[in-house]
C-alpha cells in the first residue's frame, strides 16, 4: 500500500505543479496517435497538466469499443453498447480531435501524415495504437477466416459475431478456443473468456463443452481459474497446455478445424486468438523492433529507436508490466507528466506504476492480480512482494466483493479516460 500511495502522491504532485510549469514555459505541440486507453488518457492528461500545449488526438473511430468486460457481452450479461464511449469528453478537455487514421510518421521531419490528406507537426509524438493481428503467423488464419472463426480480440463487430455464433450453436456443440504464446494483449483475458462462455453454456447449452488449446504451459491467475472451474463448471472446460500438445499449428475455416501436432479438433464455434504485434503505424514509424513490439526507456517511455516518439500501452515493451488497459492508462499518465517536464527543459522524475487486472470467473465471482513497477536497469521492473493475487481460499462474499470491485474499476477507468 505504501507504494500505491507514493504513486498517487506523484500523480497529485504533477497536477499541482502544472500551473507553474505552464506560466514559465511557452506552448508546445503534442500529437497523440490512437484514442484508446493509452492515447485518450495521454491527450487528456497533457492538457490537464499543461493547458498551453496544443494537443491533437488522431483516431479514426467516432466511438471507441472497449475490450475490458467485453467477455461479458459473449456471456450475454452485458450489451456491446455498454462497452462504447464517444470522444466528447476528449474535445471538452480542449484536445483537438483528428477523426482520421495516421498513415505515416516522419520521425526526422517530426510530422504525421493523415488519411484525410492533412499533415501534423509535433514537438513530441505519443503513440498508443494498440495491437494488430499477425495475419501471417498461423497458417489458414487470415481476415476472411476471422469472419468464420472470430478472434474478438479487438472489441466491436468481432465480439458481436462470436456472441451470435454461440447463440446459434446447437446444444452439445463443442466450442474451441486457441490461446497464443506470450506476449499478447491481456494475459488473463482468454481464461476469463473461457469462464464466462462456460457460465453461459451451463445455463443455456448444458450439453456443450469448451476446449482451450494453449501455446503456453502457464497462464495468469492459473491456480485461481483452475480452482474455480471444477466447482463452477464441472465437466465443461478442458485446458490443453503446450506440453500436452495444445499449440494450434494451423486452422481450416472451411471445416471449422483447429490442428495441433497431435490432433485435429472440429469446432461448432471456434474462437482463435492469434499471435499479435504492435499496431501497424508503429511498424511504419520505425519504433517497433524485430519482435513486432516497441522498445522504450522506462521513465518517459520514449522510443529507444526514434527520439521524440513515446510509445505506451499494448504496443510497447514495458518490462514486467502486462498489456492491459489499467497499464496503458497508468503509462499514459506518467508519459504525459514526463513530456511536460521534457518540454520545459527539465528531467522527468522516476515513476512508480501500478497494474491491477480483474477477471470475472462468473458474474458474481471476481479474482485479481496486482503488480507495482519502477525503472531498474533500463526496464520497468516488477517490485518483488509489492503486488499479489487474490487468495486461493476465501470465506463469505470475498469473490462477490471482487466482482463488484471489477465493475467499479471499469466504470472509473472509462470515466477517467473518456471524460
Ligand atoms: C477480451 C479482452 C478483455 C480485456 N480485459 C481487460 C481487463 O479486464 N482489464 C484491463 O486492464 N485490460 C483488459 N484488456 C486489455 C485492454 O483492452 C488493452 O490492454 C488496452 O485496450 C490497451 O490500450 P491501448 O491504448 O494500447 O490500445 P487500444 O485501447 O486498443 O487503443 C488503440 C487505439 O488506436 C487506434 N489506432 C490504431 N492505429 C491507428 C492509426 N494508424 N491512426 C489513428 N488511430 C489508430 C485504434 O483505433 C484504437 O482506438 C482486455 C482485452 C481483451 C481483448
CSV table of C-alpha atoms and ligand atoms in Angstrom, one decimal:
chain,number,residue,atom,x,y,z
A,1,UNK,CA,0.0,0.0,0.0
A,2,UNK,CA,2.9,2.4,0.7
A,3,UNK,CA,3.9,2.1,-3.0
A,4,UNK,CA,0.4,2.7,-4.2
A,5,UNK,CA,0.2,5.9,-2.0
A,6,UNK,CA,3.5,7.1,-3.4
A,7,UNK,CA,2.2,6.7,-7.0
A,8,UNK,CA,-0.9,8.6,-6.2
A,9,UNK,CA,1.2,11.3,-4.5
A,10,UNK,CA,3.4,11.6,-7.6
A,11,UNK,CA,0.3,12.0,-9.9
A,12,UNK,CA,-1.2,14.5,-7.5
A,13,UNK,CA,2.1,16.4,-7.3
A,14,UNK,CA,2.3,16.6,-11.0
A,15,UNK,CA,-1.2,18.0,-11.2
A,16,UNK,CA,-0.4,20.7,-8.5
A,17,UNK,CA,2.8,21.7,-10.3
A,18,UNK,CA,1.1,22.2,-13.6
A,19,UNK,CA,0.2,26.0,-13.4
A,20,UNK,CA,3.8,26.9,-12.5
A,21,UNK,CA,5.2,25.0,-15.5
A,22,UNK,CA,2.6,26.4,-17.8
A,23,UNK,CA,3.4,30.0,-16.9
A,24,UNK,CA,7.1,29.5,-17.0
A,25,UNK,CA,7.2,27.8,-20.4
A,26,UNK,CA,5.6,28.5,-23.8
A,27,UNK,CA,3.4,26.2,-25.7
A,28,UNK,CA,4.4,23.0,-27.5
A,29,UNK,CA,2.7,20.7,-29.9
A,30,UNK,CA,2.0,17.1,-29.0
A,31,UNK,CA,0.3,14.7,-31.3
A,32,UNK,CA,-1.2,11.5,-29.9
A,33,UNK,CA,-1.9,8.6,-32.3
A,34,UNK,CA,-4.7,6.2,-31.1
A,35,UNK,CA,-7.7,7.2,-29.0
A,36,UNK,CA,-7.9,4.1,-26.8
A,37,UNK,CA,-7.0,3.5,-23.2
A,38,UNK,CA,-3.4,4.8,-23.6
A,39,UNK,CA,-3.9,7.6,-26.2
A,40,UNK,CA,-7.1,9.2,-24.8
A,41,UNK,CA,-5.6,9.2,-21.3
A,42,UNK,CA,-2.3,10.8,-22.6
A,43,UNK,CA,-4.2,13.5,-24.6
A,44,UNK,CA,-6.4,14.5,-21.7
A,45,UNK,CA,-3.6,14.4,-19.1
A,46,UNK,CA,-1.3,16.5,-21.2
A,47,UNK,CA,-4.0,19.3,-21.4
A,48,UNK,CA,-4.7,18.9,-17.7
A,49,UNK,CA,-1.0,19.3,-16.7
A,50,UNK,CA,-0.2,22.0,-19.3
A,51,UNK,CA,-3.2,23.8,-20.7
A,52,UNK,CA,-1.0,25.9,-23.0
A,53,UNK,CA,0.0,22.8,-25.0
A,54,UNK,CA,-1.6,22.2,-28.4
A,55,UNK,CA,-2.7,18.6,-28.2
A,56,UNK,CA,-4.1,16.7,-31.2
A,57,UNK,CA,-5.5,13.2,-30.9
A,58,UNK,CA,-5.6,11.2,-34.1
A,59,UNK,CA,-8.3,8.4,-34.0
A,60,UNK,CA,-10.5,7.2,-36.9
A,61,UNK,CA,-13.4,5.8,-34.9
A,62,UNK,CA,-16.1,8.2,-33.6
A,63,UNK,CA,-17.0,5.6,-31.0
A,64,UNK,CA,-14.4,3.5,-29.1
A,65,UNK,CA,-15.4,0.0,-28.2
A,66,UNK,CA,-13.6,-1.2,-25.0
A,67,UNK,CA,-12.2,-4.8,-24.7
A,68,UNK,CA,-12.3,-5.0,-20.9
A,69,UNK,CA,-15.6,-6.5,-19.8
A,70,UNK,CA,-16.3,-7.5,-23.5
A,71,UNK,CA,-16.2,-11.1,-22.4
A,72,UNK,CA,-19.4,-10.3,-20.6
A,73,UNK,CA,-21.0,-9.5,-23.9
A,74,UNK,CA,-20.3,-13.1,-25.0
A,75,UNK,CA,-22.0,-14.4,-21.9
A,76,UNK,CA,-25.0,-12.1,-22.6
A,77,UNK,CA,-24.5,-10.4,-19.2
A,78,UNK,CA,-23.7,-7.1,-20.9
A,79,UNK,CA,-24.6,-5.4,-24.2
A,80,UNK,CA,-22.0,-4.2,-26.7
A,81,UNK,CA,-23.4,-0.6,-26.2
A,82,UNK,CA,-22.1,-0.8,-22.6
A,83,UNK,CA,-18.6,-1.1,-24.0
A,84,UNK,CA,-18.9,2.0,-26.1
A,85,UNK,CA,-17.6,5.5,-25.5
A,86,UNK,CA,-17.6,8.7,-27.5
A,87,UNK,CA,-14.9,11.4,-27.7
A,88,UNK,CA,-17.0,14.4,-26.4
A,89,UNK,CA,-15.0,14.3,-23.1
A,90,UNK,CA,-11.8,14.5,-25.0
A,91,UNK,CA,-12.8,17.5,-27.0
A,92,UNK,CA,-14.2,19.1,-23.9
A,93,UNK,CA,-10.7,18.9,-22.4
A,94,UNK,CA,-9.6,21.2,-25.3
A,95,UNK,CA,-7.9,18.4,-27.2
A,96,UNK,CA,-8.2,18.7,-31.0
A,97,UNK,CA,-9.6,15.6,-32.5
A,98,UNK,CA,-8.4,14.5,-35.9
A,99,UNK,CA,-11.1,11.9,-36.8
A,100,UNK,CA,-8.9,10.0,-39.3
A,101,UNK,CA,-6.1,7.5,-39.5
A,102,UNK,CA,-2.4,8.3,-39.1
A,103,UNK,CA,-0.9,6.8,-42.3
A,104,UNK,CA,2.8,7.8,-41.9
A,105,UNK,CA,5.2,9.2,-39.3
A,106,UNK,CA,8.3,11.1,-40.4
A,107,UNK,CA,10.5,11.0,-37.3
A,108,UNK,CA,13.2,13.2,-38.9
A,109,UNK,CA,10.7,15.9,-40.0
A,110,UNK,CA,8.6,15.4,-36.9
A,111,UNK,CA,5.4,15.1,-38.9
A,112,UNK,CA,2.4,12.8,-39.0
A,113,UNK,CA,0.6,12.3,-42.3
A,114,UNK,CA,-3.2,11.7,-42.1
A,115,UNK,CA,-5.5,9.7,-44.3
A,116,UNK,CA,-7.6,12.9,-44.9
A,117,UNK,CA,-4.6,14.5,-46.6
A,118,UNK,CA,-3.5,16.7,-43.8
A,119,UNK,CA,-0.2,16.7,-42.1
A,120,UNK,CA,0.5,17.5,-38.4
A,121,UNK,CA,3.8,18.8,-37.0
A,122,UNK,CA,4.8,17.9,-33.5
A,123,UNK,CA,7.5,18.6,-30.8
A,124,UNK,CA,6.7,15.3,-29.2
A,125,UNK,CA,4.6,12.4,-30.5
A,126,UNK,CA,2.8,9.8,-28.3
A,127,UNK,CA,1.8,6.5,-30.0
A,128,UNK,CA,-0.7,4.1,-28.4
A,129,UNK,CA,-2.1,2.3,-31.4
A,130,UNK,CA,-2.8,-1.0,-29.5
A,131,UNK,CA,-2.4,-4.3,-31.3
A,132,UNK,CA,-2.6,-5.7,-34.8
A,133,UNK,CA,-3.1,-9.4,-35.6
A,134,UNK,CA,-0.1,-11.2,-37.1
A,135,UNK,CA,-2.1,-12.5,-40.1
A,136,UNK,CA,1.0,-14.4,-41.3
A,137,UNK,CA,1.6,-16.3,-38.1
A,138,UNK,CA,-1.0,-19.0,-38.1
A,139,UNK,CA,-1.4,-20.9,-41.4
A,140,UNK,CA,-5.0,-20.8,-42.5
A,141,UNK,CA,-5.9,-17.8,-40.4
A,142,UNK,CA,-6.5,-14.6,-42.3
A,143,UNK,CA,-9.0,-11.8,-42.4
A,144,UNK,CA,-11.6,-14.0,-44.2
A,145,UNK,CA,-11.0,-16.8,-41.7
A,146,UNK,CA,-11.7,-14.4,-38.8
A,147,UNK,CA,-15.2,-14.0,-40.2
A,148,UNK,CA,-15.8,-17.7,-39.5
A,149,UNK,CA,-13.5,-18.2,-36.6
A,150,UNK,CA,-13.6,-14.8,-34.8
A,151,UNK,CA,-10.7,-13.7,-32.6
A,152,UNK,CA,-12.8,-11.0,-30.9
A,153,UNK,CA,-9.5,-9.6,-29.5
A,154,UNK,CA,-10.4,-6.2,-30.8
A,155,UNK,CA,-13.8,-5.4,-29.4
A,156,UNK,CA,-16.7,-4.5,-31.7
A,157,UNK,CA,-18.1,-6.5,-34.7
A,158,UNK,CA,-15.9,-9.5,-33.9
A,159,UNK,CA,-17.4,-9.6,-30.3
A,160,UNK,CA,-20.9,-9.5,-31.6
A,161,UNK,CA,-20.2,-12.1,-34.2
A,162,UNK,CA,-18.8,-14.6,-31.6
A,163,UNK,CA,-21.8,-14.0,-29.4
A,164,UNK,CA,-24.2,-14.7,-32.3
A,165,UNK,CA,-22.3,-17.9,-33.2
A,166,UNK,CA,-22.6,-19.1,-29.6
A,167,UNK,CA,-26.3,-18.3,-29.5
A,168,UNK,CA,-26.9,-20.1,-32.9
A,169,UNK,CA,-24.9,-23.2,-31.8
A,170,UNK,CA,-26.8,-26.5,-31.1
A,171,UNK,CA,-26.8,-27.7,-27.5
A,172,UNK,CA,-24.0,-30.2,-27.3
A,173,UNK,CA,-21.7,-28.3,-29.7
A,174,UNK,CA,-18.0,-28.0,-29.0
A,175,UNK,CA,-16.6,-24.5,-28.5
A,176,UNK,CA,-12.8,-24.5,-29.2
A,177,UNK,CA,-10.6,-21.5,-28.1
A,178,UNK,CA,-7.0,-21.1,-29.0
A,179,UNK,CA,-4.7,-19.0,-26.8
A,180,UNK,CA,-1.4,-17.6,-28.1
A,181,UNK,CA,2.1,-17.7,-26.7
A,182,UNK,CA,3.3,-14.6,-24.7
A,183,UNK,CA,3.4,-11.7,-25.1
A,184,UNK,CA,-0.2,-10.7,-26.1
A,185,UNK,CA,-2.9,-8.3,-25.1
A,186,UNK,CA,-4.5,-9.1,-21.7
A,187,UNK,CA,-2.8,-12.3,-20.3
A,188,UNK,CA,-5.8,-13.4,-18.2
A,189,UNK,CA,-8.3,-12.5,-21.0
A,190,UNK,CA,-8.6,-15.9,-22.7
A,191,UNK,CA,-9.3,-17.6,-19.3
A,192,UNK,CA,-11.8,-15.0,-18.2
A,193,UNK,CA,-13.5,-15.6,-21.6
A,194,UNK,CA,-13.5,-19.4,-21.2
A,195,UNK,CA,-15.0,-18.9,-17.8
A,196,UNK,CA,-17.8,-16.6,-18.9
A,197,UNK,CA,-18.6,-18.7,-22.0
A,198,UNK,CA,-18.8,-21.8,-19.7
A,199,UNK,CA,-21.1,-19.8,-17.4
A,200,UNK,CA,-23.4,-19.2,-20.4
A,201,UNK,CA,-23.1,-22.7,-21.7
A,202,UNK,CA,-24.1,-24.1,-18.3
A,203,UNK,CA,-27.2,-22.0,-18.4
A,204,UNK,CA,-28.3,-22.3,-22.0
A,205,UNK,CA,-26.5,-25.2,-23.7
A,206,UNK,CA,-25.7,-27.6,-20.8
A,207,UNK,CA,-24.6,-30.5,-23.1
A,208,UNK,CA,-21.9,-28.3,-24.7
A,209,UNK,CA,-18.2,-28.3,-23.8
A,210,UNK,CA,-15.4,-25.8,-24.2
A,211,UNK,CA,-11.8,-26.8,-25.1
A,212,UNK,CA,-8.9,-24.4,-24.6
A,213,UNK,CA,-5.9,-25.2,-26.8
A,214,UNK,CA,-2.9,-23.3,-25.4
A,215,UNK,CA,0.5,-22.4,-26.7
A,216,UNK,CA,1.7,-22.0,-23.1
A,217,UNK,CA,2.2,-24.2,-20.1
A,218,UNK,CA,1.3,-21.5,-17.6
A,219,UNK,CA,-1.1,-18.6,-17.6
A,220,UNK,CA,-2.1,-15.6,-15.5
A,221,UNK,CA,-4.0,-16.4,-12.3
A,222,UNK,CA,-3.9,-20.0,-13.3
A,223,UNK,CA,-4.4,-21.6,-9.8
A,224,UNK,CA,-7.4,-19.3,-9.2
A,225,UNK,CA,-9.0,-20.2,-12.5
A,226,UNK,CA,-8.2,-23.9,-12.2
A,227,UNK,CA,-9.5,-23.9,-8.7
A,228,UNK,CA,-12.8,-22.3,-9.7
A,229,UNK,CA,-13.6,-24.3,-12.9
A,230,UNK,CA,-14.4,-27.7,-11.4
A,231,UNK,CA,-16.5,-26.0,-8.7
A,232,UNK,CA,-18.5,-23.7,-11.0
A,233,UNK,CA,-18.4,-25.6,-14.4
A,234,UNK,CA,-17.8,-29.3,-13.7
A,235,UNK,CA,-17.0,-31.2,-16.9
A,236,UNK,CA,-17.4,-28.2,-19.1
A,237,UNK,CA,-13.9,-26.6,-19.5
A,238,UNK,CA,-10.9,-28.6,-20.7
A,239,UNK,CA,-7.5,-26.9,-20.9
A,240,UNK,CA,-4.8,-28.5,-23.1
A,241,UNK,CA,-1.3,-27.0,-22.3
A,242,UNK,CA,1.6,-26.6,-24.7
A,243,UNK,CA,3.4,-29.7,-23.4
A,244,UNK,CA,0.1,-31.7,-23.7
A,245,UNK,CA,0.0,-30.7,-27.4
A,246,UNK,CA,-2.2,-27.7,-27.1
A,247,UNK,CA,-0.4,-25.4,-29.6
A,248,UNK,CA,-2.5,-24.8,-32.6
A,249,UNK,CA,-0.3,-25.0,-35.7
A,250,UNK,CA,-2.9,-24.3,-38.4
A,251,UNK,CA,-6.7,-23.8,-38.9
A,252,UNK,CA,-9.1,-24.7,-41.6
A,253,UNK,CA,-12.1,-22.4,-41.6
A,254,UNK,CA,-13.9,-24.4,-44.3
A,255,UNK,CA,-14.2,-27.4,-42.0
A,256,UNK,CA,-14.0,-25.4,-38.7
A,257,UNK,CA,-10.9,-27.4,-37.7
A,258,UNK,CA,-8.1,-26.4,-35.4
A,259,UNK,CA,-4.9,-28.5,-36.0
A,260,UNK,CA,-2.3,-29.3,-33.3
A,261,UNK,CA,0.8,-31.5,-33.6
A,262,UNK,CA,-1.2,-34.5,-32.3
A,263,UNK,CA,-4.9,-33.9,-33.1
A,264,UNK,CA,-7.5,-32.2,-35.3
A,265,UNK,CA,-10.3,-30.6,-33.4
A,266,UNK,CA,-13.6,-29.9,-35.2
A,267,UNK,CA,-15.4,-27.0,-33.6
A,268,UNK,CA,-19.1,-25.9,-33.7
A,269,UNK,CA,-17.8,-22.4,-32.7
A,270,UNK,CA,-14.1,-21.5,-32.9
A,271,UNK,CA,-12.5,-18.5,-31.1
A,272,UNK,CA,-9.0,-18.2,-32.5
A,273,UNK,CA,-6.9,-15.7,-30.5
A,274,UNK,CA,-3.9,-15.4,-32.8
A,275,UNK,CA,-0.4,-14.0,-32.2
A,276,UNK,CA,-0.2,-10.2,-32.2
A,277,UNK,CA,2.1,-7.3,-32.7
A,278,UNK,CA,2.2,-3.5,-32.2
A,279,UNK,CA,-0.4,-1.6,-34.2
A,280,UNK,CA,0.7,-1.2,-37.9
A,281,UNK,CA,1.6,2.5,-37.7
A,282,UNK,CA,4.3,1.6,-35.1
A,283,UNK,CA,6.0,-0.6,-37.6
A,284,UNK,CA,5.8,2.2,-40.2
A,285,UNK,CA,7.1,4.8,-37.8
A,286,UNK,CA,10.2,2.6,-37.2
A,287,UNK,CA,9.5,2.3,-33.4
A,288,UNK,CA,8.9,-1.5,-33.5
A,289,UNK,CA,11.8,-3.9,-33.4
A,290,UNK,CA,12.1,-7.4,-34.9
A,291,UNK,CA,9.8,-8.8,-32.2
A,292,UNK,CA,7.0,-6.7,-33.6
A,293,UNK,CA,6.7,-4.6,-30.4
A,294,UNK,CA,8.2,-1.2,-29.4
A,295,UNK,CA,11.2,-0.9,-27.1
A,296,UNK,CA,11.1,2.2,-24.8
A,297,UNK,CA,13.1,3.6,-21.9
A,298,UNK,CA,11.3,3.2,-18.6
A,299,UNK,CA,10.8,6.9,-17.4
A,300,UNK,CA,9.2,8.8,-20.2
A,301,UNK,CA,8.5,5.8,-22.4
A,302,UNK,CA,10.5,7.4,-25.3
A,303,UNK,CA,11.3,5.0,-28.1
A,304,UNK,CA,14.9,3.7,-28.0
A,305,UNK,CA,14.7,3.6,-31.8
A,306,UNK,CA,13.2,7.0,-32.7
A,307,UNK,CA,13.9,10.0,-30.4
A,308,UNK,CA,10.9,12.3,-29.8
A,309,UNK,CA,8.4,9.5,-30.1
A,310,UNK,CA,6.9,8.0,-27.0
A,311,UNK,CA,5.0,4.7,-27.1
A,312,UNK,CA,2.6,3.5,-24.4
A,313,UNK,CA,0.0,0.8,-24.0
A,314,UNK,CA,-0.1,-2.6,-25.7
A,315,UNK,CA,2.3,-1.7,-28.5
A,316,UNK,CA,5.2,-1.0,-26.1
A,317,UNK,CA,7.6,-3.5,-24.4
A,318,UNK,CA,7.2,-2.5,-20.8
A,319,UNK,CA,9.5,-5.0,-19.0
A,320,UNK,CA,7.4,-6.8,-16.4
A,321,UNK,CA,4.2,-4.8,-16.9
A,322,UNK,CA,1.5,-6.8,-18.7
A,323,UNK,CA,-0.5,-5.4,-21.7
A,324,UNK,CA,-3.7,-4.2,-20.0
A,325,UNK,CA,-6.0,-1.2,-20.1
A,326,UNK,CA,-5.0,-0.4,-16.5
A,327,UNK,CA,-1.3,-0.4,-17.5
A,328,UNK,CA,-1.9,1.7,-20.7
A,329,UNK,CA,-3.8,4.3,-18.6
A,330,UNK,CA,-1.0,4.4,-15.9
A,331,UNK,CA,1.8,4.6,-18.5
A,332,UNK,CA,0.0,7.3,-20.4
A,333,UNK,CA,-0.3,9.5,-17.3
A,334,UNK,CA,3.4,9.0,-16.5
A,335,UNK,CA,4.3,9.7,-20.1
A,336,UNK,CA,2.2,12.9,-20.2
A,337,UNK,CA,3.8,14.2,-17.0
A,338,UNK,CA,7.3,13.4,-18.4
A,339,UNK,CA,6.6,15.2,-21.7
A,340,UNK,CA,5.5,18.3,-19.8
A,341,UNK,CA,8.8,18.1,-18.0
A,342,UNK,CA,10.9,17.5,-21.1
A,343,UNK,CA,9.2,20.4,-23.0
A,344,UNK,CA,10.1,22.6,-20.0
A,345,UNK,CA,13.7,21.5,-20.3
A,346,UNK,CA,13.6,19.5,-17.1
A,347,UNK,CA,14.4,15.9,-16.3
A,348,UNK,CA,11.3,13.7,-15.6
A,349,UNK,CA,11.1,12.0,-12.2
A,350,UNK,CA,11.5,8.2,-11.9
A,351,UNK,CA,7.9,6.9,-11.9
A,352,UNK,CA,6.2,4.2,-9.9
A,353,UNK,CA,3.4,2.4,-11.7
A,354,UNK,CA,0.6,0.0,-10.6
A,355,UNK,CA,-1.3,-2.5,-12.6
A,356,UNK,CA,-4.3,-4.5,-11.4
A,357,UNK,CA,-6.2,-6.9,-13.6
A,358,UNK,CA,-9.6,-8.2,-12.5
A,359,UNK,CA,-11.2,-11.2,-14.1
A,360,UNK,CA,-14.7,-12.5,-13.8
A,361,UNK,CA,-14.9,-16.2,-13.4
A,362,UNK,CA,-18.7,-15.8,-13.1
A,363,UNK,CA,-20.8,-12.6,-12.9
A,364,UNK,CA,-20.5,-12.6,-9.1
A,365,UNK,CA,-17.1,-14.3,-8.8
A,366,UNK,CA,-14.1,-12.0,-9.3
A,367,UNK,CA,-10.3,-12.6,-9.0
A,368,UNK,CA,-7.4,-10.2,-9.4
A,369,UNK,CA,-3.7,-9.8,-9.8
A,370,UNK,CA,-1.7,-6.6,-9.0
A,371,UNK,CA,1.8,-5.5,-9.5
A,372,UNK,CA,4.0,-2.4,-8.8
A,373,UNK,CA,6.7,-1.4,-11.2
A,374,UNK,CA,9.7,1.0,-11.3
A,375,UNK,CA,12.6,1.7,-13.6
A,376,UNK,CA,15.5,-0.7,-13.0
A,377,UNK,CA,18.5,-1.3,-15.3
A,378,UNK,CA,16.8,0.3,-18.3
A,379,UNK,CA,13.4,-1.5,-18.0
A,380,UNK,CA,10.3,-1.3,-15.9
A,381,UNK,CA,10.8,-4.0,-13.3
A,382,UNK,CA,8.3,-5.7,-11.0
A,383,UNK,CA,9.0,-4.8,-7.4
A,384,UNK,CA,9.1,-8.1,-5.6
A,385,UNK,CA,6.4,-8.5,-2.9
A,386,UNK,CA,4.6,-5.3,-3.7
A,387,UNK,CA,1.8,-7.0,-5.7
A,388,UNK,CA,0.0,-10.3,-5.4
A,389,UNK,CA,-3.1,-12.3,-6.4
A,390,UNK,CA,-6.4,-13.0,-4.8
A,391,UNK,CA,-6.2,-15.7,-2.1
A,392,UNK,CA,-6.9,-19.3,-3.1
A,393,UNK,CA,-9.0,-20.0,0.0
A,394,UNK,CA,-11.7,-17.4,0.9
A,395,UNK,CA,-14.7,-17.2,3.1
A,396,UNK,CA,-18.0,-15.4,2.8
A,397,UNK,CA,-18.6,-13.0,0.0
A,398,UNK,CA,-15.0,-12.3,-1.0
A,399,UNK,CA,-15.3,-13.3,-4.7
A,400,UNK,CA,-18.6,-11.4,-4.9
A,401,UNK,CA,-16.9,-8.4,-3.5
A,402,UNK,CA,-14.0,-8.6,-6.0
A,403,UNK,CA,-16.6,-8.8,-8.8
A,404,UNK,CA,-18.0,-5.5,-7.5
A,405,UNK,CA,-14.5,-4.0,-7.4
A,406,UNK,CA,-14.1,-5.1,-11.1
A,407,UNK,CA,-17.3,-3.4,-12.1
A,408,UNK,CA,-16.3,-0.2,-10.2
A,409,UNK,CA,-12.8,-0.3,-11.8
A,410,UNK,CA,-14.3,-0.4,-15.3
A,411,UNK,CA,-16.7,2.5,-14.6
A,412,UNK,CA,-13.9,4.6,-13.0
A,413,UNK,CA,-11.3,4.0,-15.7
A,414,UNK,CA,-13.6,4.6,-18.6
A,415,UNK,CA,-14.8,7.8,-16.9
A,416,UNK,CA,-11.2,8.9,-16.5
A,417,UNK,CA,-10.1,8.0,-20.0
A,418,UNK,CA,-13.1,9.4,-22.0
A,419,UNK,CA,-14.4,12.0,-19.5
B,1,LIG,C1,-11.2,-9.8,-24.2
B,1,LIG,C2,-10.4,-8.8,-23.5
B,1,LIG,C3,-10.5,-8.4,-22.2
B,1,LIG,C4,-9.7,-7.5,-21.6
B,1,LIG,N1,-9.9,-7.2,-20.3
B,1,LIG,C5,-9.1,-6.3,-19.6
B,1,LIG,C6,-9.3,-6.0,-18.3
B,1,LIG,O1,-10.3,-6.6,-17.6
B,1,LIG,N2,-8.5,-5.1,-17.7
B,1,LIG,C7,-7.5,-4.5,-18.4
B,1,LIG,O2,-6.8,-3.7,-17.8
B,1,LIG,N3,-7.3,-4.7,-19.7
B,1,LIG,C8,-8.1,-5.6,-20.3
B,1,LIG,N4,-7.9,-5.9,-21.7
B,1,LIG,C9,-6.7,-5.3,-22.4
B,1,LIG,C10,-7.0,-3.9,-22.9
B,1,LIG,O3,-8.1,-3.9,-23.8
B,1,LIG,C11,-5.8,-3.3,-23.7
B,1,LIG,O4,-4.6,-3.6,-22.9
B,1,LIG,C12,-5.9,-1.8,-23.9
B,1,LIG,O5,-7.0,-1.6,-24.7
B,1,LIG,C13,-4.6,-1.3,-24.4
B,1,LIG,O6,-4.7,0.1,-24.7
B,1,LIG,P1,-4.0,0.8,-25.9
B,1,LIG,O7,-4.2,2.2,-25.8
B,1,LIG,O8,-2.7,0.2,-26.1
B,1,LIG,O9,-4.8,0.2,-27.2
B,1,LIG,P2,-6.4,0.4,-27.5
B,1,LIG,O10,-7.2,0.7,-26.3
B,1,LIG,O11,-6.8,-0.8,-28.4
B,1,LIG,O12,-6.4,1.7,-28.4
B,1,LIG,C14,-5.8,1.7,-29.7
B,1,LIG,C15,-6.4,2.8,-30.5
B,1,LIG,O13,-5.5,3.2,-31.5
B,1,LIG,C16,-6.3,3.4,-32.7
B,1,LIG,N5,-5.4,3.4,-33.8
B,1,LIG,C17,-4.7,2.3,-34.3
B,1,LIG,N6,-3.9,2.6,-35.3
B,1,LIG,C18,-4.2,3.9,-35.6
B,1,LIG,C19,-3.7,4.8,-36.6
B,1,LIG,N7,-2.9,4.5,-37.6
B,1,LIG,N8,-4.2,6.1,-36.6
B,1,LIG,C20,-5.1,6.5,-35.6
B,1,LIG,N9,-5.5,5.7,-34.6
B,1,LIG,C21,-5.1,4.4,-34.6
B,1,LIG,C22,-7.4,2.4,-32.7
B,1,LIG,O14,-8.5,2.7,-33.5
B,1,LIG,C23,-7.7,2.3,-31.2
B,1,LIG,O15,-8.8,3.2,-30.9
B,1,LIG,C24,-8.7,-6.8,-22.3
B,1,LIG,C25,-8.5,-7.2,-23.7
B,1,LIG,C26,-9.3,-8.1,-24.3
B,1,LIG,C27,-9.1,-8.4,-25.7
